[in-house]
Short mmCIF file of N, CA and C in Angstrom, two decimals:
data_model
loop_
_atom_site.label_atom_id
_atom_site.label_comp_id
_atom_site.label_asym_id
_atom_site.label_seq_id
_atom_site.Cartn_x
_atom_site.Cartn_y
_atom_site.Cartn_z
N UNK A 1 -10.17 201.85 66.35
CA UNK A 1 -11.45 201.47 66.39
C UNK A 1 -12.44 202.37 67.14
N UNK A 2 -12.01 202.63 68.47
CA UNK A 2 -12.88 203.58 69.24
C UNK A 2 -13.05 204.96 68.59
N UNK A 3 -11.95 205.46 68.07
CA UNK A 3 -12.07 206.73 67.34
C UNK A 3 -13.01 206.65 66.27
N UNK A 4 -12.92 205.67 65.37
CA UNK A 4 -13.80 205.60 64.21
C UNK A 4 -15.24 205.40 64.61
N UNK A 5 -15.55 204.93 65.90
CA UNK A 5 -16.90 204.76 66.38
C UNK A 5 -17.37 206.08 67.02
N UNK A 6 -16.60 207.12 66.98
CA UNK A 6 -16.82 208.31 67.64
C UNK A 6 -16.62 208.42 69.21
N UNK A 7 -15.85 207.46 69.66
CA UNK A 7 -15.53 207.59 71.12
C UNK A 7 -14.06 207.99 71.36
N UNK A 8 -13.82 209.35 71.15
CA UNK A 8 -12.49 209.77 71.29
C UNK A 8 -11.83 209.69 72.67
N UNK A 9 -12.72 209.61 73.73
CA UNK A 9 -12.14 209.44 75.01
C UNK A 9 -11.52 208.05 75.17
N UNK A 10 -12.29 207.08 74.74
CA UNK A 10 -11.85 205.73 74.78
C UNK A 10 -10.63 205.45 73.87
N UNK A 11 -10.61 206.15 72.71
CA UNK A 11 -9.46 206.04 71.85
C UNK A 11 -8.25 206.67 72.51
N UNK A 12 -8.42 207.78 73.13
CA UNK A 12 -7.23 208.46 73.88
C UNK A 12 -6.75 207.56 74.95
N UNK A 13 -7.54 206.91 75.67
CA UNK A 13 -7.20 206.06 76.75
C UNK A 13 -6.46 204.73 76.22
N UNK A 14 -6.94 204.21 75.11
CA UNK A 14 -6.19 203.10 74.64
C UNK A 14 -4.77 203.44 74.02
N UNK A 15 -4.69 204.62 73.37
CA UNK A 15 -3.36 205.02 72.82
C UNK A 15 -2.41 205.32 73.95
N UNK A 16 -2.89 205.86 74.91
CA UNK A 16 -2.09 206.17 76.16
C UNK A 16 -1.58 204.93 76.79
N UNK A 17 -2.47 203.90 76.84
CA UNK A 17 -2.18 202.62 77.53
C UNK A 17 -1.11 202.00 76.58
N UNK A 18 -1.22 202.03 75.27
CA UNK A 18 -0.19 201.46 74.45
C UNK A 18 1.19 202.11 74.58
N UNK A 19 1.12 203.47 74.83
CA UNK A 19 2.43 204.26 75.01
C UNK A 19 3.05 203.99 76.42
N UNK A 20 2.28 203.56 77.34
CA UNK A 20 2.78 203.28 78.63
C UNK A 20 3.71 201.94 78.53
N UNK A 21 3.29 201.09 77.71
CA UNK A 21 3.95 199.90 77.36
C UNK A 21 5.21 200.11 76.43
N UNK A 22 5.01 200.94 75.42
CA UNK A 22 6.05 201.30 74.48
C UNK A 22 6.00 202.79 74.18
N UNK A 23 6.74 203.65 74.91
CA UNK A 23 6.55 205.02 74.73
C UNK A 23 6.92 205.59 73.24
N UNK A 24 7.75 204.76 72.66
CA UNK A 24 8.16 205.24 71.26
C UNK A 24 7.34 204.50 70.09
N UNK A 25 6.17 204.06 70.43
CA UNK A 25 5.36 203.39 69.41
C UNK A 25 4.74 204.51 68.45
N UNK A 26 5.34 204.66 67.27
CA UNK A 26 5.05 205.68 66.48
C UNK A 26 3.56 205.74 65.98
N UNK A 27 2.97 204.69 65.70
CA UNK A 27 1.59 204.68 65.15
C UNK A 27 0.84 205.13 66.31
N UNK A 28 0.86 204.61 67.63
CA UNK A 28 0.13 205.11 68.70
C UNK A 28 0.22 206.53 69.02
N UNK A 29 1.53 207.06 68.88
CA UNK A 29 1.76 208.51 68.98
C UNK A 29 1.04 209.29 67.87
N UNK A 30 1.14 208.86 66.71
CA UNK A 30 0.36 209.68 65.64
C UNK A 30 -1.17 209.60 65.84
N UNK A 31 -1.72 208.50 66.13
CA UNK A 31 -3.09 208.29 66.30
C UNK A 31 -3.52 209.23 67.54
N UNK A 32 -2.71 209.16 68.56
CA UNK A 32 -3.09 210.14 69.74
C UNK A 32 -3.08 211.61 69.39
N UNK A 33 -2.18 211.97 68.48
CA UNK A 33 -2.04 213.39 67.97
C UNK A 33 -3.39 213.61 67.12
N UNK A 34 -3.76 212.65 66.44
CA UNK A 34 -4.92 212.90 65.56
C UNK A 34 -6.21 213.10 66.54
N UNK A 35 -6.30 212.27 67.49
CA UNK A 35 -7.38 212.44 68.54
C UNK A 35 -7.39 213.71 69.21
N UNK A 36 -6.15 214.23 69.58
CA UNK A 36 -6.04 215.47 70.24
C UNK A 36 -6.43 216.67 69.26
N UNK A 37 -6.12 216.55 68.00
CA UNK A 37 -6.52 217.54 67.01
C UNK A 37 -8.00 217.58 66.79
N UNK A 38 -8.58 216.41 66.78
CA UNK A 38 -9.98 216.34 66.65
C UNK A 38 -10.79 216.85 67.84
N UNK A 39 -10.13 216.81 68.94
CA UNK A 39 -10.63 217.34 70.22
C UNK A 39 -10.37 218.81 70.41
N UNK A 40 -9.67 219.47 69.46
CA UNK A 40 -9.24 220.82 69.44
C UNK A 40 -8.12 221.06 70.31
N UNK A 41 -7.39 220.08 70.73
CA UNK A 41 -6.15 220.29 71.56
C UNK A 41 -4.98 220.47 70.67
N UNK A 42 -4.92 221.44 69.78
CA UNK A 42 -3.89 221.63 68.89
C UNK A 42 -2.47 221.61 69.39
N UNK A 43 -2.25 222.33 70.48
CA UNK A 43 -0.95 222.47 71.11
C UNK A 43 -0.34 221.05 71.39
N UNK A 44 -1.21 220.21 72.08
CA UNK A 44 -0.70 218.92 72.52
C UNK A 44 -0.57 218.09 71.18
N UNK A 45 -1.45 218.31 70.22
CA UNK A 45 -1.27 217.37 69.00
C UNK A 45 0.03 217.92 68.38
N UNK A 46 0.28 219.07 68.25
CA UNK A 46 1.55 219.60 67.59
C UNK A 46 2.81 218.99 68.34
N UNK A 47 2.73 219.06 69.62
CA UNK A 47 3.92 218.47 70.44
C UNK A 47 4.15 217.05 70.19
N UNK A 48 3.09 216.30 70.00
CA UNK A 48 3.32 214.87 69.72
C UNK A 48 3.94 214.77 68.29
N UNK A 49 3.36 215.49 67.29
CA UNK A 49 3.95 215.30 65.96
C UNK A 49 5.38 215.63 65.83
N UNK A 50 5.73 216.76 66.66
CA UNK A 50 7.13 217.07 66.69
C UNK A 50 7.97 216.14 67.31
N UNK A 51 7.59 215.45 68.22
CA UNK A 51 8.32 214.38 68.88
C UNK A 51 8.45 213.24 67.94
N UNK A 52 7.34 212.81 67.30
CA UNK A 52 7.40 211.69 66.28
C UNK A 52 8.38 212.00 65.21
N UNK A 53 8.46 213.23 64.77
CA UNK A 53 9.45 213.54 63.66
C UNK A 53 10.89 213.40 64.28
N UNK A 54 11.13 213.76 65.42
CA UNK A 54 12.42 213.63 66.15
C UNK A 54 12.85 212.17 66.23
N UNK A 55 11.75 211.34 66.55
CA UNK A 55 12.01 209.88 66.88
C UNK A 55 12.22 209.09 65.46
N UNK A 56 11.42 209.62 64.51
CA UNK A 56 11.34 208.96 63.22
C UNK A 56 11.78 209.93 62.09
N UNK A 57 12.94 210.47 62.11
CA UNK A 57 13.15 211.61 61.05
C UNK A 57 13.01 211.15 59.63
N UNK A 58 13.15 209.93 59.37
CA UNK A 58 13.27 209.39 57.94
C UNK A 58 11.76 208.83 57.45
N UNK A 59 10.79 208.91 58.38
CA UNK A 59 9.50 208.40 58.04
C UNK A 59 8.74 209.34 57.15
N UNK A 60 8.44 208.69 55.98
CA UNK A 60 7.58 209.41 55.00
C UNK A 60 6.11 209.65 55.51
N UNK A 61 5.69 208.49 56.06
CA UNK A 61 4.18 208.57 56.54
C UNK A 61 4.17 209.58 57.69
N UNK A 62 5.03 209.73 58.66
CA UNK A 62 4.84 210.67 59.67
C UNK A 62 5.15 212.17 59.25
N UNK A 63 6.09 212.29 58.26
CA UNK A 63 6.34 213.63 57.71
C UNK A 63 5.03 214.15 57.01
N UNK A 64 4.35 213.23 56.22
CA UNK A 64 3.16 213.61 55.61
C UNK A 64 2.06 213.95 56.61
N UNK A 65 1.88 213.05 57.63
CA UNK A 65 0.93 213.42 58.54
C UNK A 65 1.08 214.67 59.37
N UNK A 66 2.24 215.05 59.69
CA UNK A 66 2.64 216.16 60.32
C UNK A 66 2.35 217.40 59.34
N UNK A 67 2.72 217.17 57.97
CA UNK A 67 2.43 218.31 57.14
C UNK A 67 0.83 218.49 56.97
N UNK A 68 0.11 217.39 57.03
CA UNK A 68 -1.35 217.52 56.92
C UNK A 68 -1.95 218.21 58.18
N UNK A 69 -1.29 217.95 59.31
CA UNK A 69 -1.69 218.74 60.50
C UNK A 69 -1.58 220.33 60.21
N UNK A 70 -0.45 220.51 59.77
CA UNK A 70 -0.08 222.18 59.49
C UNK A 70 -1.24 222.64 58.46
N UNK A 71 -1.48 221.75 57.45
CA UNK A 71 -2.58 222.23 56.56
C UNK A 71 -3.85 222.43 57.16
N UNK A 72 -4.27 221.49 58.03
CA UNK A 72 -5.54 221.54 58.72
C UNK A 72 -5.74 222.75 59.58
N UNK A 73 -4.57 223.14 60.24
CA UNK A 73 -4.72 224.36 61.19
C UNK A 73 -4.41 225.58 60.44
N UNK A 74 -4.28 225.43 59.04
CA UNK A 74 -4.02 226.65 58.26
C UNK A 74 -2.74 227.48 58.47
N UNK A 75 -1.62 226.71 58.77
CA UNK A 75 -0.40 227.22 59.00
C UNK A 75 0.32 227.56 57.56
N UNK A 76 0.43 228.81 57.29
CA UNK A 76 1.05 229.03 55.92
C UNK A 76 2.61 228.73 55.95
N UNK A 77 3.01 227.95 54.90
CA UNK A 77 4.28 227.44 54.96
C UNK A 77 4.68 226.23 55.74
N UNK A 78 3.85 225.90 56.79
CA UNK A 78 4.12 224.84 57.72
C UNK A 78 4.22 223.54 57.03
N UNK A 79 3.27 223.13 56.12
CA UNK A 79 3.27 221.90 55.60
C UNK A 79 4.35 221.64 54.47
N UNK A 80 4.78 222.68 53.88
CA UNK A 80 5.67 222.62 52.78
C UNK A 80 6.88 222.01 53.15
N UNK A 81 7.44 222.32 54.33
CA UNK A 81 8.83 221.72 54.77
C UNK A 81 8.61 220.22 54.90
N UNK A 82 7.63 219.73 55.51
CA UNK A 82 7.19 218.37 55.71
C UNK A 82 7.00 217.51 54.36
N UNK A 83 6.23 218.20 53.51
CA UNK A 83 5.90 217.69 52.10
C UNK A 83 7.26 217.54 51.39
N UNK A 84 8.08 218.56 51.38
CA UNK A 84 9.38 218.60 50.60
C UNK A 84 10.23 217.47 51.19
N UNK A 85 10.24 217.38 52.49
CA UNK A 85 11.07 216.36 53.18
C UNK A 85 10.58 215.00 52.73
N UNK A 86 9.27 214.76 52.69
CA UNK A 86 8.76 213.41 52.30
C UNK A 86 9.05 213.02 50.89
N UNK A 87 9.33 214.14 49.90
CA UNK A 87 9.67 213.86 48.67
C UNK A 87 11.09 213.26 48.50
N UNK A 88 11.99 213.54 49.31
CA UNK A 88 13.28 213.20 49.30
C UNK A 88 13.56 211.64 49.75
#
């Protein structure tokens, strides 16, 4: 909600708060990665996505989101692995 209202700092704080309670909360991790990406913090965003894929290797949603991240940062070949994985 905070992120949709343009308050990325508040969104970041809320997602971090949720992760203090449940460090493996996939949705909070992915949303935090999105916030970091929108803030230009690509390295941190990618680290979170990689961690989510390790925690949830069979998640179609998280694989697609990680693929979208690669697409947004123009990494040639990056998204194809995640999109192919999502198809199986």
